[in-house]
C-alpha positions as a printed Julia matrix, in Angstrom:
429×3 Matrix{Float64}:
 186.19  -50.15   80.11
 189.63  -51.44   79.17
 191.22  -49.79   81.81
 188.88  -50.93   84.37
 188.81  -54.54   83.33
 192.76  -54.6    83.53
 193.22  -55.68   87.3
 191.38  -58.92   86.38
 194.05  -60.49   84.31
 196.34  -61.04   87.46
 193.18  -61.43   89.92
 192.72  -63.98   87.61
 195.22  -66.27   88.6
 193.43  -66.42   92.3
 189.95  -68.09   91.05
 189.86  -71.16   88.87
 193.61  -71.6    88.37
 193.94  -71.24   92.05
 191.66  -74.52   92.57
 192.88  -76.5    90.18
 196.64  -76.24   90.92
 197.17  -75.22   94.23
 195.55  -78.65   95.3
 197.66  -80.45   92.57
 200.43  -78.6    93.76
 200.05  -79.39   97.25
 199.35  -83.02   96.87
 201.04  -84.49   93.81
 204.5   -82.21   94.54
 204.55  -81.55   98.25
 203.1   -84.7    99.25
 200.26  -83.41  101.78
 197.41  -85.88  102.37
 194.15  -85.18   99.87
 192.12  -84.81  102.98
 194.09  -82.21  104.36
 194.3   -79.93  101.79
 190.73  -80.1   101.33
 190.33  -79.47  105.45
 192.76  -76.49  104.55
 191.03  -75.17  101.83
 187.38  -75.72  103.43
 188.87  -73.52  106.72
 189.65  -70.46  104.46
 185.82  -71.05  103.2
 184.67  -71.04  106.56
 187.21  -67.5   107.05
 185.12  -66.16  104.25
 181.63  -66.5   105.54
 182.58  -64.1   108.32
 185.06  -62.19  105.83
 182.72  -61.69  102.69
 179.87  -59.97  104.89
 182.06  -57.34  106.55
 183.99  -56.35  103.47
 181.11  -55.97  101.69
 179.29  -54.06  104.52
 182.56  -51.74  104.81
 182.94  -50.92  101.05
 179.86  -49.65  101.04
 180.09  -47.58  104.34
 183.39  -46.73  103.92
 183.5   -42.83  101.95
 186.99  -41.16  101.66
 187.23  -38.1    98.94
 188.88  -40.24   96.74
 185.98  -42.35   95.9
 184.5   -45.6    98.06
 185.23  -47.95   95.36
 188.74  -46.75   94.23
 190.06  -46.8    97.48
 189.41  -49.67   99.14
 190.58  -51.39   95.86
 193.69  -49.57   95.97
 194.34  -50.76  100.14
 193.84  -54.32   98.95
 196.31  -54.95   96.47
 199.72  -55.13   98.29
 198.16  -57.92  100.63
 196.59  -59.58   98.1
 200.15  -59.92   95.84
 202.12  -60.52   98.54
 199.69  -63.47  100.13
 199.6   -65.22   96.21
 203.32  -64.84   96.14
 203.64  -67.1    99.21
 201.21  -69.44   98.52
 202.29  -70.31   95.37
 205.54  -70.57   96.08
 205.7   -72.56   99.44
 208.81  -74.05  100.59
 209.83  -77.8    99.85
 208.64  -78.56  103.17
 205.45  -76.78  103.47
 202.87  -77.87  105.58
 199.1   -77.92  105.89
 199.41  -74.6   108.23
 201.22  -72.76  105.6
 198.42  -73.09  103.14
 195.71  -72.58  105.63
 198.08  -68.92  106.91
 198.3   -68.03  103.49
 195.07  -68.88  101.88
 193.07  -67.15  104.92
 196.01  -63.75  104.34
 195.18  -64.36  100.67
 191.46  -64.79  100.97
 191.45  -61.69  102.92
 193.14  -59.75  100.52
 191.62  -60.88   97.51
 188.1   -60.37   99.11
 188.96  -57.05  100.14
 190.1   -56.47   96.11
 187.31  -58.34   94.55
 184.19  -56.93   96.11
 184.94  -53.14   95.51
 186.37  -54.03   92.04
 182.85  -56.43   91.38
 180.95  -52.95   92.77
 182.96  -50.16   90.74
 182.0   -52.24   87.5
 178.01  -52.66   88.5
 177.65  -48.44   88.82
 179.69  -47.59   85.91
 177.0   -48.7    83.89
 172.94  -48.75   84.66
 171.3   -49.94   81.77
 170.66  -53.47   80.79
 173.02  -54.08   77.8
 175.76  -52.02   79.05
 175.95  -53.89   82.33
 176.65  -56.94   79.99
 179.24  -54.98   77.85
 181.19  -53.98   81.1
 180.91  -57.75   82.52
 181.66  -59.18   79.24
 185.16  -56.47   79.15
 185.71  -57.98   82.22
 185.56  -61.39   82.19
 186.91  -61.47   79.03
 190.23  -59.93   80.54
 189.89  -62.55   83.29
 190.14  -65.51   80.85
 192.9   -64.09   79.19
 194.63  -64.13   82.79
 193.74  -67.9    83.28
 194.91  -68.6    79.89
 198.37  -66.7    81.32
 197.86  -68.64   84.69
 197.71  -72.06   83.19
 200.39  -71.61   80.49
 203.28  -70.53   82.82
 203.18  -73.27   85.52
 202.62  -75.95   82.58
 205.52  -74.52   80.22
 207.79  -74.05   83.08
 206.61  -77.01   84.9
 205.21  -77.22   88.76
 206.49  -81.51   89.57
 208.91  -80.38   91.84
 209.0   -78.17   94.84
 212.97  -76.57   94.72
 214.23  -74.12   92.54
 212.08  -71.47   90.66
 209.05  -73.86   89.46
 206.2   -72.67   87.36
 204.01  -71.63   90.08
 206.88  -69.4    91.75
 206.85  -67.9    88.24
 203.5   -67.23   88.28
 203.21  -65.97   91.64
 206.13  -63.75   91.28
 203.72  -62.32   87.97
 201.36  -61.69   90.13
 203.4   -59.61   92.78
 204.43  -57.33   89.64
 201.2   -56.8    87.63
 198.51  -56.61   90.4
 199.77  -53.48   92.14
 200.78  -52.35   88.32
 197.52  -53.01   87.15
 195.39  -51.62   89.25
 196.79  -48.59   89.8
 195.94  -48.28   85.74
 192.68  -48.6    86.73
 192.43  -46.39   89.79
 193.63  -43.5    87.95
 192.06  -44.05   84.87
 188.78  -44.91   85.41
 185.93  -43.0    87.25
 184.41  -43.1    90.32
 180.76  -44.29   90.14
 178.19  -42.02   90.65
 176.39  -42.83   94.06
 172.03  -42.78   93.72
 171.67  -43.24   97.62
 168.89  -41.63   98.99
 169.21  -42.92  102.66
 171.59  -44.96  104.78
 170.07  -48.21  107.07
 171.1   -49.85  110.17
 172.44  -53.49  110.13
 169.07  -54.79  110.67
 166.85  -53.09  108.15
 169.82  -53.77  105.47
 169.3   -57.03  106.03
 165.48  -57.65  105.8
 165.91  -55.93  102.58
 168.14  -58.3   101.34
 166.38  -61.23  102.46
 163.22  -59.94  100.9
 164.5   -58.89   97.36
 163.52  -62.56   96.08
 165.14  -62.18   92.54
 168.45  -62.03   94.57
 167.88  -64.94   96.18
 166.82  -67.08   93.19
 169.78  -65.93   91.78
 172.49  -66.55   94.49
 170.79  -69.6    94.62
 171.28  -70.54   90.63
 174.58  -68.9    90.84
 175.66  -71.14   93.93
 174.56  -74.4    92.36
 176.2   -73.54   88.97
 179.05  -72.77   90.93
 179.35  -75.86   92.39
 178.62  -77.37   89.4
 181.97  -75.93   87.41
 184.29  -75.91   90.83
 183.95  -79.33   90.76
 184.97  -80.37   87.68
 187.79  -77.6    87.58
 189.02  -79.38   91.0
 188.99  -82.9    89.66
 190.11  -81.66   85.55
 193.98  -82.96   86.37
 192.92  -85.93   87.74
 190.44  -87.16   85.6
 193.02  -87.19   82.27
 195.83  -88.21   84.09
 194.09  -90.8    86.24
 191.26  -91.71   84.53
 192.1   -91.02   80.82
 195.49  -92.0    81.06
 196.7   -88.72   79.77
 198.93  -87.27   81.76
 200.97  -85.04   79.17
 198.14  -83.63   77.71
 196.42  -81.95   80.9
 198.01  -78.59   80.36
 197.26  -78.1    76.74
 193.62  -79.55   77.21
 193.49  -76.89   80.03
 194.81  -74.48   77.95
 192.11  -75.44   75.28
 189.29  -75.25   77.63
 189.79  -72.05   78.52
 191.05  -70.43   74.76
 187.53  -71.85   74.21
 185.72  -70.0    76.84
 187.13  -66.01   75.3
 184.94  -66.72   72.44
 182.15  -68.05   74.66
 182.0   -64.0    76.21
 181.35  -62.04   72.93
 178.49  -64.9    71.71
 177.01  -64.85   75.25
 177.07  -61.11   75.04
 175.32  -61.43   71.76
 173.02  -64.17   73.07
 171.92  -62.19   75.51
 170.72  -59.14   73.03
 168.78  -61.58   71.41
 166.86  -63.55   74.25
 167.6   -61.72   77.56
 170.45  -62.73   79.88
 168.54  -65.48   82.04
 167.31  -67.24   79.21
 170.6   -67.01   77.71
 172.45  -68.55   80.22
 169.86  -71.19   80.93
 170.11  -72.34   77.49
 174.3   -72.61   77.87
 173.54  -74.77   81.07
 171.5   -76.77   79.39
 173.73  -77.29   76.78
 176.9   -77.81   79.33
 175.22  -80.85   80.78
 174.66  -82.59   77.65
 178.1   -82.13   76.54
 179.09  -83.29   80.0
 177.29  -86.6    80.36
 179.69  -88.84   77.94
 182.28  -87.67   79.87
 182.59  -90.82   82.66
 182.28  -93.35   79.61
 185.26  -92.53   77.5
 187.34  -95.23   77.55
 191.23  -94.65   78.47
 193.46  -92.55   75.88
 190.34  -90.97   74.54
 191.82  -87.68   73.38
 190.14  -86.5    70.97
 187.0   -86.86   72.33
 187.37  -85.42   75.31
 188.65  -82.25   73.58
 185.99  -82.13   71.86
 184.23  -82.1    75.51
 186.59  -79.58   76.33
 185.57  -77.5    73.23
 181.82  -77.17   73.68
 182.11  -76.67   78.02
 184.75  -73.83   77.38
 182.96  -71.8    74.73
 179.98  -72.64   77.84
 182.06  -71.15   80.35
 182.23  -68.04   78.49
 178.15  -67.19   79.48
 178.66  -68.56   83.3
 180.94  -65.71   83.61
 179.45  -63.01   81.81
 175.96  -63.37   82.55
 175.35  -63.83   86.0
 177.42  -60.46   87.49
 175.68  -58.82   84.59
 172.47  -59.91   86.36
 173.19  -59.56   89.63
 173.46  -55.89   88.61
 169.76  -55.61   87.95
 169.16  -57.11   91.32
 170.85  -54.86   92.98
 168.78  -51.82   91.54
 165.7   -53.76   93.08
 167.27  -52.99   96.44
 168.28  -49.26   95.41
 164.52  -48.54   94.25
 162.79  -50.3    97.64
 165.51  -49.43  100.7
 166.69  -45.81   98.85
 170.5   -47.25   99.52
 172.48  -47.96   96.66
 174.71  -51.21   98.19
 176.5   -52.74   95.88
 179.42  -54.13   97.8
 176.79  -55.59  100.18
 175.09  -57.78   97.45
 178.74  -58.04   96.08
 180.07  -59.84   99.16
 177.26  -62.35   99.0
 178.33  -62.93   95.18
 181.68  -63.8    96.44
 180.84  -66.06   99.12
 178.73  -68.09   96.91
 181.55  -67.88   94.58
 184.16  -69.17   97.39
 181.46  -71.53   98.96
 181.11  -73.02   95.55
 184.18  -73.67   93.92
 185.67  -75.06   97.47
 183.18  -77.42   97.57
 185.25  -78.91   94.65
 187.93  -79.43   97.32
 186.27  -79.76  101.1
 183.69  -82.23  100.07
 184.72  -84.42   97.18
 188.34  -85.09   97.97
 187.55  -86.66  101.33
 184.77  -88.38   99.51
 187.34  -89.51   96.64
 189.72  -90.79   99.54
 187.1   -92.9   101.12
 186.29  -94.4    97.6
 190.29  -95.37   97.98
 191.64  -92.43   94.99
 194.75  -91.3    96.1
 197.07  -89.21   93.71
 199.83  -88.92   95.72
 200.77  -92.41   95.32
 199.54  -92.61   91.6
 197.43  -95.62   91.77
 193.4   -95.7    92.43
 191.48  -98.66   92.33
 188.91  -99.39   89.85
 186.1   -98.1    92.32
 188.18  -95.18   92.93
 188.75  -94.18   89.45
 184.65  -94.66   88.83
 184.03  -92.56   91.96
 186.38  -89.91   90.18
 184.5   -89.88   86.76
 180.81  -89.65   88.28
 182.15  -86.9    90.62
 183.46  -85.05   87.39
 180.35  -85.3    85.05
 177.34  -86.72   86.63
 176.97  -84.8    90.01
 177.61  -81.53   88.11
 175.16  -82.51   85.57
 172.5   -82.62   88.47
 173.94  -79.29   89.9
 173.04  -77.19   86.78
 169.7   -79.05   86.25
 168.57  -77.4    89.41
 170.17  -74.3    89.0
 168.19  -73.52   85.5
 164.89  -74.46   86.96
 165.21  -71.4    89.32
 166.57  -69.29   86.24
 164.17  -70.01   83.69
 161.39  -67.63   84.45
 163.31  -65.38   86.06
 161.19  -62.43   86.79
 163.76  -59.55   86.11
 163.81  -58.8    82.29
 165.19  -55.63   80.17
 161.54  -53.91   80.82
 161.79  -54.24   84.59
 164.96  -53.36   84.78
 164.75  -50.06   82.59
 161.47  -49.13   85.1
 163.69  -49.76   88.1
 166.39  -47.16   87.21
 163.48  -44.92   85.92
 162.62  -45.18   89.72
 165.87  -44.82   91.11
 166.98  -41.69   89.43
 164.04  -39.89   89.61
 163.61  -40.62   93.21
């Protein structure tokens, strides 16, 4: 599992730290408008809605000897490290087209990484608790990458574009590890053993997907939850340097937040042993939106509490990541058991684009939004409106996100029972 898992500490560095600084970057440092970057940013979105779907349809059509999910994986890396290498470190006078080349190269890439990677961990294990294990290996590895991710630019520093900054540092760690990484996993871990009984046309593939209605209630969940953490992970900079007045402390409390969420995996883990992973994470979403709702009325240079804030969403974090790709593994054995095709990187691929579609809304729809409400952070002032529109935007409208994403969870239909009579089905078929 260890060896698996490994990739994810560099791949990493391409989710949440990738949407928090890159933007920063982009505006603060290079000076490019807030609207543009979040026109940028939205474009590689749109890239991936016509990306996601054929990656995912390939790496599960796509058989060499050496295994469908190793090798795709292993094709992946090089343009995945060398895409991250550019984009985080741009030249001084880097334009809007140079992050929309290299996010769409780097989307790409990472896509093409992510889905067979997402896949490989599904199959290795099929019953309900040790999907969770593998998950929890996982994204346990991938918080200790984002711990990595935030601590180099901050320590090193990323306020100026020349030179060797802390982003070139970590994009140059990301070059090295990635390739170095995986190819620890590709040789050390196992192919996944394939249950398909049959193989369908485009058409039939996708009436099965559309019909599997646990899926959808949980893309659906997943999206809005999604949503509701890109968001604040966009706007976490802004709000303590703009609206707490904080400046100096937004890399420790990042730092903090995250430290917080690797002991959110093991309890979440445990939580889910104890009430079943739906209910489990429904209960942590719940919880994240009360500790969420002071956030907008701290008053300026309000430290303390708002690590405190930090404390409780972080440990939080820890069950949005390892509960929901434990799930969507039991989903996908509803398709196995009704279409006889076992198409993971299929149901993967719509994971990701949620994923993607979700924590870029963060960027393509609030920033313009932010900018018509006159916040600009490129010149360092923001009216009083502006600075308001920037706290609701962090707290409240997430708040209202994860409301609606737990009441699709809550009586999820898909329990340990169910899922222990699907794989009865499946490998007896």
């Amino acid at each position: 599992m260890i060896a698996y898992a490994l990739p994810a500490i560099p791949l990493a560095a391409l989710t949440l730290p990738l949407y928090v600084l890159v933007p920063t970057f982009y505006t603060e440092t290079l000076g490019l408008s807030l609207a543009s970057v979040g026109f940028a940013l939205l474009l590689v979105r749109i890239f991936d809605a016509v990306n996601d779907p054929l990656i995912g349809w390939a790496a599960d059509r796509f058989r060499p000897r050496f295994g469908r999910r190793r090798s795709l994986f292993a094709i992946s890396l090089p343009l995945t490290a060398i895409s991250a290498f550019m984009l985080l470190w741009p030249p001084a006078d880097a334009s809007t087209a140079w992050l929309a080349f290299w996010g769409l190269l780097l989307s790409l890439g990472y896509t093409s990484a992510l889905i067979p990677f997402s896949a490989w961990g599904a199959e290795l294990a099929t019953d309900y608790h040790g999907r969770s294990r593998i998950t929890g290996w996982r994204e346990g590895l991938i918080l200790v990458g984002t711990l990595i991710a935030i601590a180099l630019p901050f320590a090193i520093g990323f306020d100026r574009a020349e030179g060797v900054h802390g982003l070139a540092v970590l994009g140059i760690a990301v070059l090295v590890t990635l390739p170095l990484f995986g190819a620890v996993a590709i040789f050390a871990t196992p192919e996944p053993v394939e249950h398909s009984k049959t193989r369908l046309d485009l058409k039939s593939g996708l009436g099965h997907l559309a019909r599997n209605r646990p899926f959808v209630r949980l893309i659906a969940a997943f999206f809005l939850n999604g949503l509701a953490n890109g968001i604040p992970a966009t706007l976490f900079l802004y709000f303590v340097s703009e609206r707490l007045g904080l400046p100096e402390a937004r890399g420790p409390l990042l730092f903090f937040y995250f430290l917080c969420a690797v002991a959110g995996v093991p309890l979440a883990t445990w939580a889910a042993g104890r009430v079943g992973k739906h209910r489990a994470w429904c209960y942590a979403m719940l919880a994240a939106c009360l500790a969420f709702a002071p956030a907008p009325l701290l008053p300026e240079g309000s430290l303390m509490a708002f690590a405190a804030i930090c404390a409780v969403t972080g440990v939080l974090l820890g069950f949005d990541l390892a509960l929901p790709p434990a799930i969507q593994a039991d989903v996908i054995d509803v398709d196995t058991a009704a279409s006889g095709e076992q198409r993971s990187g299929v149901y993967f691929a719509a994971w990701s684009l949620a994923t993607k579609l979700s924590l870029a809304g963060g960027v393509g729809i609030v920033f313009p939004v932010l900018a018509g409400f006159g916040f600009d952070p490129a010149t360092q002032a923001g009216s009083v409106q502006g600075l308001t529109a920037l706290a609701v935007a962090y707290a409240w409208v997430p708040i209202a996100a994860k409301l609606a994403a737990i009441g699709l969870m809550w009586n999820f239909p898909l329990d340990e029972a169910a899922q222990k009579i699907l794989r009865t089905s499946i490998e007896t078929a």
